[in-house]
Amino acid sequence: MRIREITMQTNRLGELANFYGSLLGLPVKESGKELVIQAGHTKMVFQSVTAGDPVYHFAFNIPCNKIKEAAAWLKEKVELIWLPDAKTEIADFASWHAKSVYFFDPAGNIGELIARFDLDNATDQPFSAAQILSVSEIGLVFPADELDQRAKQCLQDYGLTYFDKQPPLPQFKAIGDDEGLFIMVPEHRNWYPTSVASGIFPLHIHFEQGNSFDWQTGN
């Protein structure tokens, strides 16, 4: 599955433009009340709002051999989120064949750079923003009593499957593959590895799984 575009909301448009554009070096375009960030083959759109405090979780795929270099690159720009249980800043997801680092952006969104060892995307080029390949994960939040049904509906409507490296759990369901994953959790569950509780906020996703689909949540 490929996530081609995600549309979110923020009350920190200018700060996000500076963070993702000037600091991280991704192509950005700010016009009126909208910010467009090009993250590899994924377009991230933030729409400006004045009410509420929207917070999202998303992960960016990077080359499979670049996690240490990416961590050092990112650490020069923003504080990495420390993992107290592992006593490190690099999370090791052995069953997923992946490692990642986490950060907060100025709006409080939890971002992640993840290297997936089963993808054939190694490179010998120095790490830079050009090696942010795509948004490969987006968090989807639902009321606890709707989570199971919404996951089943997703599988049925879009011809997707549960991630083969992550059996579905009562409060955590990963749908898709290494190229693109929907991370489905109940409202008020903390986003790993933080104490930030998940919330339901407007989110539009355009993705490809054989055909192209659009999915609107959080409204």
Coordinates of N, CA and C in Angstrom, one line a residue:
M1 N 0.8 -1.2 0.0 CA 0.0 0.0 0.0 C 0.9 1.2 0.0
R2 N 0.5 2.2 -0.8 CA 1.2 3.5 -0.8 C 0.3 4.6 -0.4
I3 N 0.8 5.4 0.6 CA 0.1 6.5 1.1 C 0.5 7.7 0.3
R4 N -0.4 8.2 -0.6 CA 0.0 9.3 -1.5 C -0.2 10.7 -0.9
E5 N -1.2 10.9 -0.1 CA -1.5 12.2 0.4 C -2.3 12.1 1.8
I6 N -1.9 12.9 2.7 CA -2.6 13.0 4.0 C -2.9 14.4 4.3
T7 N -4.1 14.7 4.7 CA -4.5 16.1 5.0 C -4.9 16.1 6.5
M8 N -4.3 17.0 7.2 CA -4.5 17.1 8.6 C -4.8 18.6 9.0
Q9 N -5.0 18.9 10.3 CA -5.2 20.2 10.7 C -4.2 20.7 11.7
T10 N -4.0 22.0 11.8 CA -3.0 22.5 12.8 C -3.4 24.0 13.1
N11 N -2.9 24.4 14.3 CA -3.0 25.8 14.6 C -1.6 26.4 14.7
R12 N -0.6 25.7 14.1 CA 0.8 26.2 14.1 C 1.4 26.1 12.6
L13 N 0.6 26.7 11.7 CA 1.0 26.5 10.3 C 2.4 27.1 10.0
G14 N 2.7 28.3 10.4 CA 4.0 29.0 10.2 C 5.1 28.2 10.8
E15 N 4.9 27.7 12.0 CA 6.0 27.0 12.7 C 6.3 25.7 12.0
L16 N 5.2 25.0 11.5 CA 5.4 23.8 10.8 C 6.1 24.0 9.5
A17 N 5.8 25.1 8.8 CA 6.5 25.4 7.5 C 8.0 25.6 7.8
N18 N 8.3 26.3 8.8 CA 9.7 26.5 9.2 C 10.4 25.2 9.5
F19 N 9.7 24.4 10.3 CA 10.3 23.2 10.8 C 10.6 22.2 9.7
Y20 N 9.6 21.9 8.9 CA 9.8 20.9 7.8 C 10.5 21.4 6.6
G21 N 10.4 22.7 6.4 CA 11.1 23.3 5.2 C 12.5 23.8 5.6
S22 N 12.6 24.8 6.4 CA 13.9 25.4 6.7 C 14.8 24.5 7.5
L23 N 14.2 23.8 8.5 CA 15.0 23.0 9.4 C 15.3 21.6 8.8
L24 N 14.3 20.9 8.4 CA 14.5 19.5 7.9 C 14.9 19.5 6.4
G25 N 14.5 20.5 5.7 CA 14.9 20.6 4.3 C 14.0 19.9 3.3
L26 N 12.7 19.7 3.7 CA 11.8 19.1 2.8 C 11.2 20.2 1.9
P27 N 10.7 19.9 0.7 CA 10.1 21.0 -0.1 C 8.7 21.3 0.5
V28 N 8.5 22.6 0.7 CA 7.2 23.1 1.3 C 6.7 24.2 0.5
K29 N 5.4 24.4 0.6 CA 4.7 25.5 -0.1 C 3.6 25.9 0.9
E30 N 3.6 27.2 1.3 CA 2.6 27.7 2.2 C 1.8 28.7 1.4
S31 N 0.5 28.6 1.4 CA -0.4 29.5 0.7 C -1.6 29.7 1.4
G32 N -1.9 30.9 1.9 CA -3.1 31.2 2.6 C -3.1 30.4 3.9
K33 N -4.1 29.6 4.0 CA -4.3 28.8 5.2 C -4.0 27.3 5.0
E34 N -3.0 27.1 4.2 CA -2.7 25.7 3.9 C -1.2 25.5 3.7
L35 N -0.6 24.5 4.2 CA 0.8 24.1 4.0 C 0.9 22.8 3.4
V36 N 1.7 22.7 2.3 CA 1.9 21.4 1.6 C 3.4 21.1 1.8
I37 N 3.7 19.9 2.2 CA 5.0 19.3 2.4 C 5.2 18.1 1.6
Q38 N 6.2 18.1 0.8 CA 6.5 16.9 -0.1 C 7.5 16.0 0.6
A39 N 7.0 14.9 1.1 CA 7.9 13.9 1.8 C 8.0 12.7 0.9
G40 N 9.0 12.7 0.0 CA 9.2 11.6 -0.9 C 8.0 11.5 -1.8
H41 N 7.3 10.4 -1.9 CA 6.2 10.3 -2.8 C 4.9 10.6 -2.1
T42 N 4.9 11.1 -0.9 CA 3.7 11.4 -0.1 C 3.6 12.9 0.0
K43 N 2.4 13.5 -0.2 CA 2.2 14.9 0.0 C 1.5 15.0 1.4
M44 N 2.0 15.8 2.2 CA 1.4 16.1 3.5 C 0.8 17.5 3.5
V45 N -0.5 17.6 3.8 CA -1.2 18.9 3.8 C -1.7 19.2 5.2
F46 N -1.3 20.4 5.6 CA -1.8 20.9 6.9 C -2.7 22.1 6.6
Q47 N -4.0 22.0 7.1 CA -4.9 23.1 7.0 C -5.0 23.8 8.3
S48 N -5.0 25.2 8.2 CA -5.0 26.0 9.4 C -6.3 26.1 10.0
V49 N -6.4 25.8 11.4 CA -7.6 26.0 12.1 C -7.3 26.8 13.4
T50 N -8.3 27.4 14.0 CA -8.0 28.2 15.2 C -8.6 27.4 16.4
A51 N -9.5 26.5 16.2 CA -10.1 25.8 17.4 C -9.4 24.5 17.6
G52 N -9.3 24.0 18.8 CA -8.8 22.7 19.1 C -7.2 22.7 19.0
D53 N -6.7 21.6 19.3 CA -5.2 21.4 19.3 C -4.9 20.1 18.7
P54 N -5.1 19.9 17.4 CA -4.9 18.6 16.7 C -3.5 18.1 16.8
V55 N -3.4 16.8 17.1 CA -2.1 16.1 17.2 C -2.2 14.7 16.5
Y56 N -1.3 14.4 15.6 CA -1.3 13.2 14.8 C 0.0 12.5 15.0
H57 N 0.0 11.2 14.6 CA 1.3 10.4 14.6 C 1.5 9.9 13.1
F58 N 2.7 10.1 12.6 CA 3.0 9.6 11.3 C 4.5 9.2 11.3
A59 N 4.8 8.3 10.4 CA 6.2 7.8 10.3 C 6.6 7.9 8.8
F60 N 7.9 8.2 8.6 CA 8.5 8.4 7.3 C 9.5 7.2 7.1
N61 N 9.3 6.5 5.9 CA 10.3 5.5 5.6 C 11.6 6.2 5.2
I62 N 12.7 5.5 5.6 CA 14.0 6.0 5.1 C 14.7 4.7 4.6
P63 N 15.9 4.9 3.9 CA 16.6 3.7 3.5 C 16.9 2.7 4.6
C64 N 16.9 1.4 4.3 CA 17.0 0.4 5.3 C 18.3 0.4 6.0
N65 N 19.3 1.0 5.5 CA 20.7 0.9 6.1 C 21.1 2.3 6.7
K66 N 20.1 3.2 7.0 CA 20.5 4.5 7.3 C 20.0 5.0 8.7
I67 N 19.6 4.1 9.6 CA 18.9 4.5 10.8 C 19.9 5.3 11.7
K68 N 21.2 4.8 11.9 CA 22.1 5.5 12.8 C 22.5 6.8 12.2
E69 N 22.7 6.9 10.9 CA 23.0 8.1 10.2 C 21.9 9.1 10.3
A70 N 20.7 8.6 10.1 CA 19.5 9.5 10.2 C 19.3 10.0 11.6
A71 N 19.5 9.2 12.6 CA 19.4 9.6 14.0 C 20.4 10.8 14.3
A72 N 21.6 10.6 13.8 CA 22.6 11.7 14.0 C 22.2 13.0 13.3
W73 N 21.7 12.8 12.1 CA 21.3 13.9 11.3 C 20.1 14.7 11.9
L74 N 19.1 13.9 12.4 CA 17.9 14.5 13.0 C 18.3 15.1 14.3
K75 N 19.2 14.5 15.1 CA 19.5 15.0 16.4 C 20.2 16.4 16.4
E76 N 20.8 16.7 15.2 CA 21.4 18.1 15.1 C 20.3 19.1 14.9
K77 N 19.0 18.7 14.6 CA 18.0 19.6 14.3 C 16.9 19.7 15.3
V78 N 16.7 18.6 16.0 CA 15.5 18.5 17.0 C 15.9 17.5 18.0
E79 N 15.4 17.7 19.2 CA 15.6 16.7 20.3 C 14.9 15.4 20.0
L80 N 15.6 14.3 20.0 CA 15.0 13.0 19.8 C 14.3 12.5 21.1
I81 N 13.2 11.8 20.9 CA 12.5 11.3 22.1 C 13.2 10.1 22.7
W82 N 13.6 10.2 24.0 CA 14.3 9.1 24.7 C 13.4 8.0 25.0
L83 N 13.9 6.8 24.9 CA 13.2 5.5 25.2 C 13.7 5.0 26.5
P84 N 13.0 5.3 27.6 CA 13.6 5.0 28.9 C 13.7 3.5 29.1
D85 N 12.8 2.7 28.6 CA 12.8 1.2 28.8 C 14.1 0.6 28.1
A86 N 14.4 1.2 26.9 CA 15.6 0.6 26.2 C 16.8 1.4 26.4
K87 N 16.7 2.6 27.1 CA 17.9 3.4 27.4 C 18.6 3.8 26.1
T88 N 17.9 4.2 25.2 CA 18.4 4.7 23.9 C 17.4 5.6 23.2
E89 N 17.9 6.1 22.1 CA 17.0 6.9 21.2 C 16.5 6.2 20.0
I90 N 17.0 5.0 19.8 CA 16.7 4.2 18.6 C 15.9 3.0 19.0
A91 N 14.6 2.9 18.6 CA 13.7 1.8 18.9 C 14.0 0.6 18.0
D92 N 14.1 -0.5 18.6 CA 14.4 -1.8 17.8 C 13.1 -2.6 17.8
F93 N 12.5 -2.7 16.7 CA 11.3 -3.5 16.5 C 11.7 -4.8 15.8
A94 N 12.1 -5.7 16.6 CA 12.7 -7.0 16.1 C 11.7 -7.7 15.2
S95 N 10.5 -7.9 15.7 CA 9.5 -8.6 14.9 C 9.1 -7.9 13.6
W96 N 9.3 -6.6 13.6 CA 8.9 -5.9 12.4 C 10.2 -5.7 11.5
H97 N 11.3 -6.2 11.9 CA 12.6 -6.1 11.1 C 12.8 -4.6 10.8
A98 N 12.7 -3.8 11.9 CA 12.8 -2.3 11.7 C 13.4 -1.6 12.9
K99 N 14.0 -0.5 12.7 CA 14.4 0.4 13.8 C 14.0 1.8 13.4
S100 N 13.7 2.6 14.5 CA 13.2 4.0 14.2 C 13.6 4.9 15.3
V101 N 13.5 6.2 15.0 CA 13.7 7.3 16.0 C 12.5 8.2 15.9
Y102 N 12.2 8.9 17.1 CA 11.0 9.7 17.2 C 11.3 11.1 17.6
F103 N 10.4 12.0 17.2 CA 10.6 13.4 17.5 C 9.2 14.1 17.6
F104 N 9.2 15.2 18.2 CA 8.0 16.1 18.2 C 8.2 17.2 17.2
D105 N 7.2 17.6 16.4 CA 7.3 18.8 15.7 C 6.7 19.9 16.5
P106 N 6.7 21.2 16.0 CA 6.2 22.3 16.8 C 4.7 22.3 17.1
A107 N 4.0 21.5 16.4 CA 2.5 21.4 16.7 C 2.2 20.2 17.7
G108 N 3.3 19.5 18.1 CA 3.1 18.4 19.0 C 2.9 17.1 18.4
N109 N 2.9 17.1 17.0 CA 2.7 15.8 16.3 C 3.9 14.9 16.6
I110 N 3.7 13.6 16.7 CA 4.8 12.6 16.9 C 5.2 12.1 15.6
G111 N 6.4 12.5 15.2 CA 7.0 12.0 13.9 C 8.0 10.9 14.2
E112 N 8.3 10.2 13.1 CA 9.1 9.0 13.2 C 9.9 8.8 11.9
L113 N 11.2 8.5 12.0 CA 11.9 8.0 10.9 C 12.2 6.5 11.1
I114 N 11.7 5.7 10.1 CA 11.8 4.2 10.3 C 12.5 3.6 9.2
A115 N 13.5 2.7 9.5 CA 14.2 1.9 8.5 C 13.7 0.5 8.6
R116 N 13.2 0.1 7.5 CA 12.6 -1.3 7.4 C 13.5 -2.2 6.6
F117 N 14.1 -3.2 7.3 CA 15.2 -4.0 6.7 C 14.7 -4.9 5.6
D118 N 13.4 -5.1 5.5 CA 12.9 -6.0 4.4 C 12.7 -5.3 3.1
L119 N 12.8 -4.0 3.1 CA 12.7 -3.2 1.9 C 14.0 -3.1 1.2
D120 N 14.0 -3.2 -0.1 CA 15.3 -3.2 -0.9 C 15.5 -1.7 -1.3
N121 N 15.9 -0.9 -0.3 CA 16.1 0.5 -0.6 C 17.4 1.1 0.0
A122 N 18.4 0.2 0.2 CA 19.6 0.7 0.7 C 20.3 1.7 -0.2
T123 N 21.1 2.6 0.4 CA 21.8 3.6 -0.5 C 23.2 3.9 0.2
D124 N 24.1 4.3 -0.6 CA 25.4 4.7 -0.1 C 25.6 6.2 0.0
Q125 N 24.5 6.9 -0.4 CA 24.5 8.4 -0.3 C 24.4 8.9 1.1
P126 N 25.1 10.0 1.4 CA 24.9 10.6 2.8 C 23.5 10.9 3.1
F127 N 23.1 10.7 4.4 CA 21.7 11.0 4.7 C 21.3 12.4 4.6
S128 N 20.1 12.7 4.0 CA 19.6 14.1 3.9 C 18.1 14.0 3.8
A129 N 17.4 15.1 3.7 CA 16.0 15.1 3.5 C 15.5 14.4 2.3
A130 N 16.4 14.3 1.3 CA 16.1 13.6 0.0 C 15.9 12.1 0.3
Q131 N 16.4 11.6 1.4 CA 16.2 10.1 1.8 C 15.0 9.9 2.7
I132 N 14.1 10.9 2.9 CA 12.8 10.7 3.4 C 11.9 10.3 2.3
L133 N 11.6 9.0 2.2 CA 11.0 8.4 1.0 C 9.5 8.5 0.9
S134 N 8.8 8.5 2.0 CA 7.4 8.5 2.0 C 6.8 8.6 3.4
V135 N 5.6 8.9 3.6 CA 4.9 8.6 4.8 C 4.4 7.2 4.7
S136 N 5.0 6.4 5.6 CA 4.7 4.9 5.6 C 3.7 4.5 6.7
E137 N 3.5 5.4 7.7 CA 2.5 5.1 8.7 C 1.7 6.3 9.0
I138 N 0.4 6.1 9.3 CA -0.4 7.2 9.8 C -1.3 6.6 10.8
G139 N -1.4 7.3 12.0 CA -2.2 6.9 13.1 C -3.7 7.2 12.9
L140 N -4.6 6.3 13.0 CA -6.0 6.4 12.9 C -6.6 6.1 14.3
V141 N -7.4 7.1 14.8 CA -8.0 7.0 16.2 C -9.5 6.9 16.1
F142 N -10.0 6.0 16.9 CA -11.5 5.8 16.9 C -12.0 5.6 18.4
P143 N -13.2 5.8 18.6 CA -13.8 5.5 19.9 C -13.5 4.0 20.2
A144 N -13.2 3.7 21.5 CA -12.8 2.3 21.8 C -13.8 1.3 21.4
D145 N -15.1 1.6 21.5 CA -16.1 0.7 21.2 C -16.4 0.5 19.6
E146 N -15.7 1.3 18.9 CA -15.8 1.2 17.4 C -14.6 0.6 16.7
L147 N -13.5 0.5 17.5 CA -12.2 0.1 16.9 C -12.3 -1.2 16.1
D148 N -12.8 -2.2 16.6 CA -12.8 -3.5 15.9 C -13.6 -3.4 14.7
Q149 N -14.8 -2.8 14.7 CA -15.7 -2.7 13.6 C -15.0 -1.8 12.5
R150 N -14.4 -0.7 12.9 CA -13.7 0.1 11.9 C -12.6 -0.6 11.2
A151 N -11.8 -1.4 11.9 CA -10.7 -2.2 11.3 C -11.3 -3.2 10.4
K152 N -12.3 -3.9 10.7 CA -12.9 -4.9 9.8 C -13.5 -4.2 8.6
Q153 N -14.1 -3.1 8.8 CA -14.6 -2.3 7.6 C -13.5 -1.9 6.7
C154 N -12.4 -1.5 7.2 CA -11.2 -1.1 6.4 C -10.7 -2.3 5.6
L155 N -10.6 -3.4 6.2 CA -10.2 -4.6 5.5 C -11.1 -5.0 4.4
Q156 N -12.4 -4.9 4.6 CA -13.4 -5.2 3.6 C -13.5 -4.2 2.5
D157 N -13.5 -3.0 2.8 CA -13.8 -1.9 1.8 C -12.6 -1.7 0.9
Y158 N -11.4 -1.9 1.4 CA -10.2 -1.6 0.6 C -9.4 -2.8 0.2
G159 N -9.8 -4.0 0.5 CA -9.0 -5.1 0.1 C -7.7 -5.2 0.8
L160 N -7.6 -4.7 2.0 CA -6.3 -4.7 2.7 C -6.3 -5.9 3.7
T161 N -5.1 -6.1 4.3 CA -4.9 -7.2 5.3 C -4.2 -6.6 6.5
Y162 N -4.3 -7.4 7.6 CA -3.5 -7.0 8.7 C -2.0 -7.2 8.4
F163 N -1.2 -6.3 8.9 CA 0.3 -6.4 8.7 C 0.8 -7.8 9.1
D164 N 1.5 -8.4 8.3 CA 1.9 -9.8 8.5 C 2.9 -9.9 9.7
K165 N 3.5 -8.8 10.1 CA 4.5 -8.9 11.2 C 3.9 -8.4 12.5
Q166 N 2.6 -8.2 12.5 CA 1.9 -7.6 13.8 C 0.5 -8.2 13.9
P167 N 0.3 -9.3 14.7 CA -1.1 -9.7 14.9 C -1.9 -8.6 15.5
P168 N -3.2 -8.5 15.1 CA -4.0 -7.5 15.7 C -4.2 -7.7 17.2
L169 N -4.1 -6.6 18.0 CA -4.3 -6.6 19.4 C -5.6 -5.8 19.8
P170 N -6.1 -6.0 21.0 CA -7.3 -5.3 21.3 C -7.2 -3.8 21.1
Q171 N -6.0 -3.2 21.4 CA -5.9 -1.7 21.4 C -4.8 -1.3 20.3
F172 N -4.5 -2.2 19.4 CA -3.4 -1.8 18.4 C -3.6 -2.7 17.2
K173 N -3.9 -2.1 16.1 CA -4.1 -2.9 14.9 C -3.3 -2.2 13.7
A174 N -2.4 -2.9 13.1 CA -1.7 -2.4 12.0 C -2.2 -3.1 10.7
I175 N -2.6 -2.2 9.7 CA -3.2 -2.7 8.5 C -2.4 -2.2 7.3
G176 N -1.9 -3.1 6.5 CA -1.1 -2.7 5.3 C 0.2 -3.5 5.2
D177 N 1.2 -2.9 4.8 CA 2.5 -3.5 4.6 C 3.7 -2.6 4.9
D178 N 4.9 -3.0 4.6 CA 6.1 -2.1 4.9 C 6.0 -0.8 4.1
E179 N 5.4 -0.7 3.0 CA 5.3 0.5 2.2 C 4.3 1.5 2.8
G180 N 3.2 0.9 3.4 CA 2.2 1.8 4.0 C 1.4 1.1 5.0
L181 N 1.2 1.7 6.2 CA 0.4 1.1 7.3 C -0.5 2.1 7.9
F182 N -1.7 1.6 8.2 CA -2.7 2.3 9.0 C -2.5 1.8 10.4
I183 N -2.1 2.6 11.4 CA -2.0 2.2 12.8 C -3.2 2.7 13.5
M184 N -4.1 1.7 13.8 CA -5.4 2.0 14.4 C -5.4 1.7 15.9
V185 N -5.8 2.7 16.6 CA -5.8 2.6 18.1 C -7.1 3.3 18.6
P186 N -7.4 2.9 19.9 CA -8.6 3.6 20.5 C -8.2 5.0 21.0
E187 N -9.2 5.8 21.1 CA -9.0 7.2 21.7 C -8.5 7.0 23.1
H188 N -7.5 8.0 23.5 CA -6.9 8.1 24.8 C -5.8 7.1 25.0
R189 N -5.4 6.3 24.0 CA -4.3 5.4 24.2 C -3.0 6.2 23.9
N190 N -2.0 6.2 24.7 CA -0.8 6.9 24.5 C -0.1 6.5 23.3
W191 N 0.4 7.5 22.5 CA 1.3 7.2 21.4 C 2.7 6.8 21.8
Y192 N 3.1 5.6 21.5 CA 4.5 5.2 21.8 C 5.5 6.1 21.1
P193 N 6.5 6.5 21.7 CA 7.0 6.2 23.1 C 6.7 7.4 24.0
T194 N 5.6 8.0 23.9 CA 5.3 9.3 24.6 C 4.2 9.1 25.6
S195 N 3.9 10.1 26.4 CA 2.7 10.1 27.2 C 1.6 10.9 26.6
V196 N 1.7 11.2 25.3 CA 0.6 11.9 24.6 C -0.5 11.0 24.3
A197 N -1.7 11.3 24.7 CA -2.9 10.5 24.5 C -3.4 10.7 23.1
S198 N -3.8 9.7 22.4 CA -4.3 9.8 21.0 C -5.7 10.5 21.1
G199 N -6.0 11.3 20.1 CA -7.2 12.0 20.0 C -7.8 11.9 18.6
I200 N -9.1 12.1 18.5 CA -9.8 12.0 17.2 C -9.8 13.4 16.6
F201 N -9.1 13.5 15.5 CA -9.1 14.8 14.7 C -9.3 14.5 13.2
P202 N -9.8 15.5 12.5 CA -10.1 15.3 11.1 C -8.8 14.9 10.3
L203 N -9.0 13.9 9.5 CA -7.9 13.3 8.7 C -8.4 12.8 7.4
H204 N -7.8 13.2 6.3 CA -8.1 12.6 5.0 C -6.9 11.9 4.4
I205 N -7.1 10.7 3.9 CA -6.0 9.9 3.4 C -6.3 9.5 1.9
H206 N -5.4 9.8 1.0 CA -5.5 9.2 -0.3 C -4.4 8.2 -0.5
F207 N -4.8 7.0 -0.8 CA -3.8 5.9 -0.9 C -4.1 5.0 -2.0
E208 N -3.1 4.1 -2.4 CA -3.2 3.2 -3.5 C -3.0 1.8 -3.0
Q209 N -3.9 0.9 -3.3 CA -3.8 -0.5 -3.1 C -4.5 -1.2 -4.3
G210 N -3.7 -1.3 -5.4 CA -4.3 -1.7 -6.6 C -5.0 -0.6 -7.3
N211 N -6.1 -0.1 -6.7 CA -6.8 1.1 -7.1 C -6.5 2.2 -6.1
S212 N -7.0 3.4 -6.5 CA -6.8 4.6 -5.6 C -8.0 4.8 -4.7
F213 N -7.8 5.1 -3.5 CA -8.9 5.3 -2.5 C -8.8 6.5 -1.7
D214 N -9.9 7.0 -1.2 CA -9.9 8.2 -0.3 C -10.6 7.7 1.0
W215 N -10.1 8.1 2.1 CA -10.7 7.7 3.4 C -10.6 8.9 4.3
Q216 N -11.8 9.3 4.8 CA -12.0 10.5 5.7 C -12.3 9.9 7.1
T217 N -11.6 10.4 8.1 CA -11.9 10.0 9.5 C -11.9 11.2 10.4
G218 N -12.4 11.0 11.6 CA -12.3 12.1 12.6 C -13.3 13.2 12.5
N219 N -14.2 13.1 11.6 CA -15.2 14.2 11.4 C -16.5 13.8 12.1

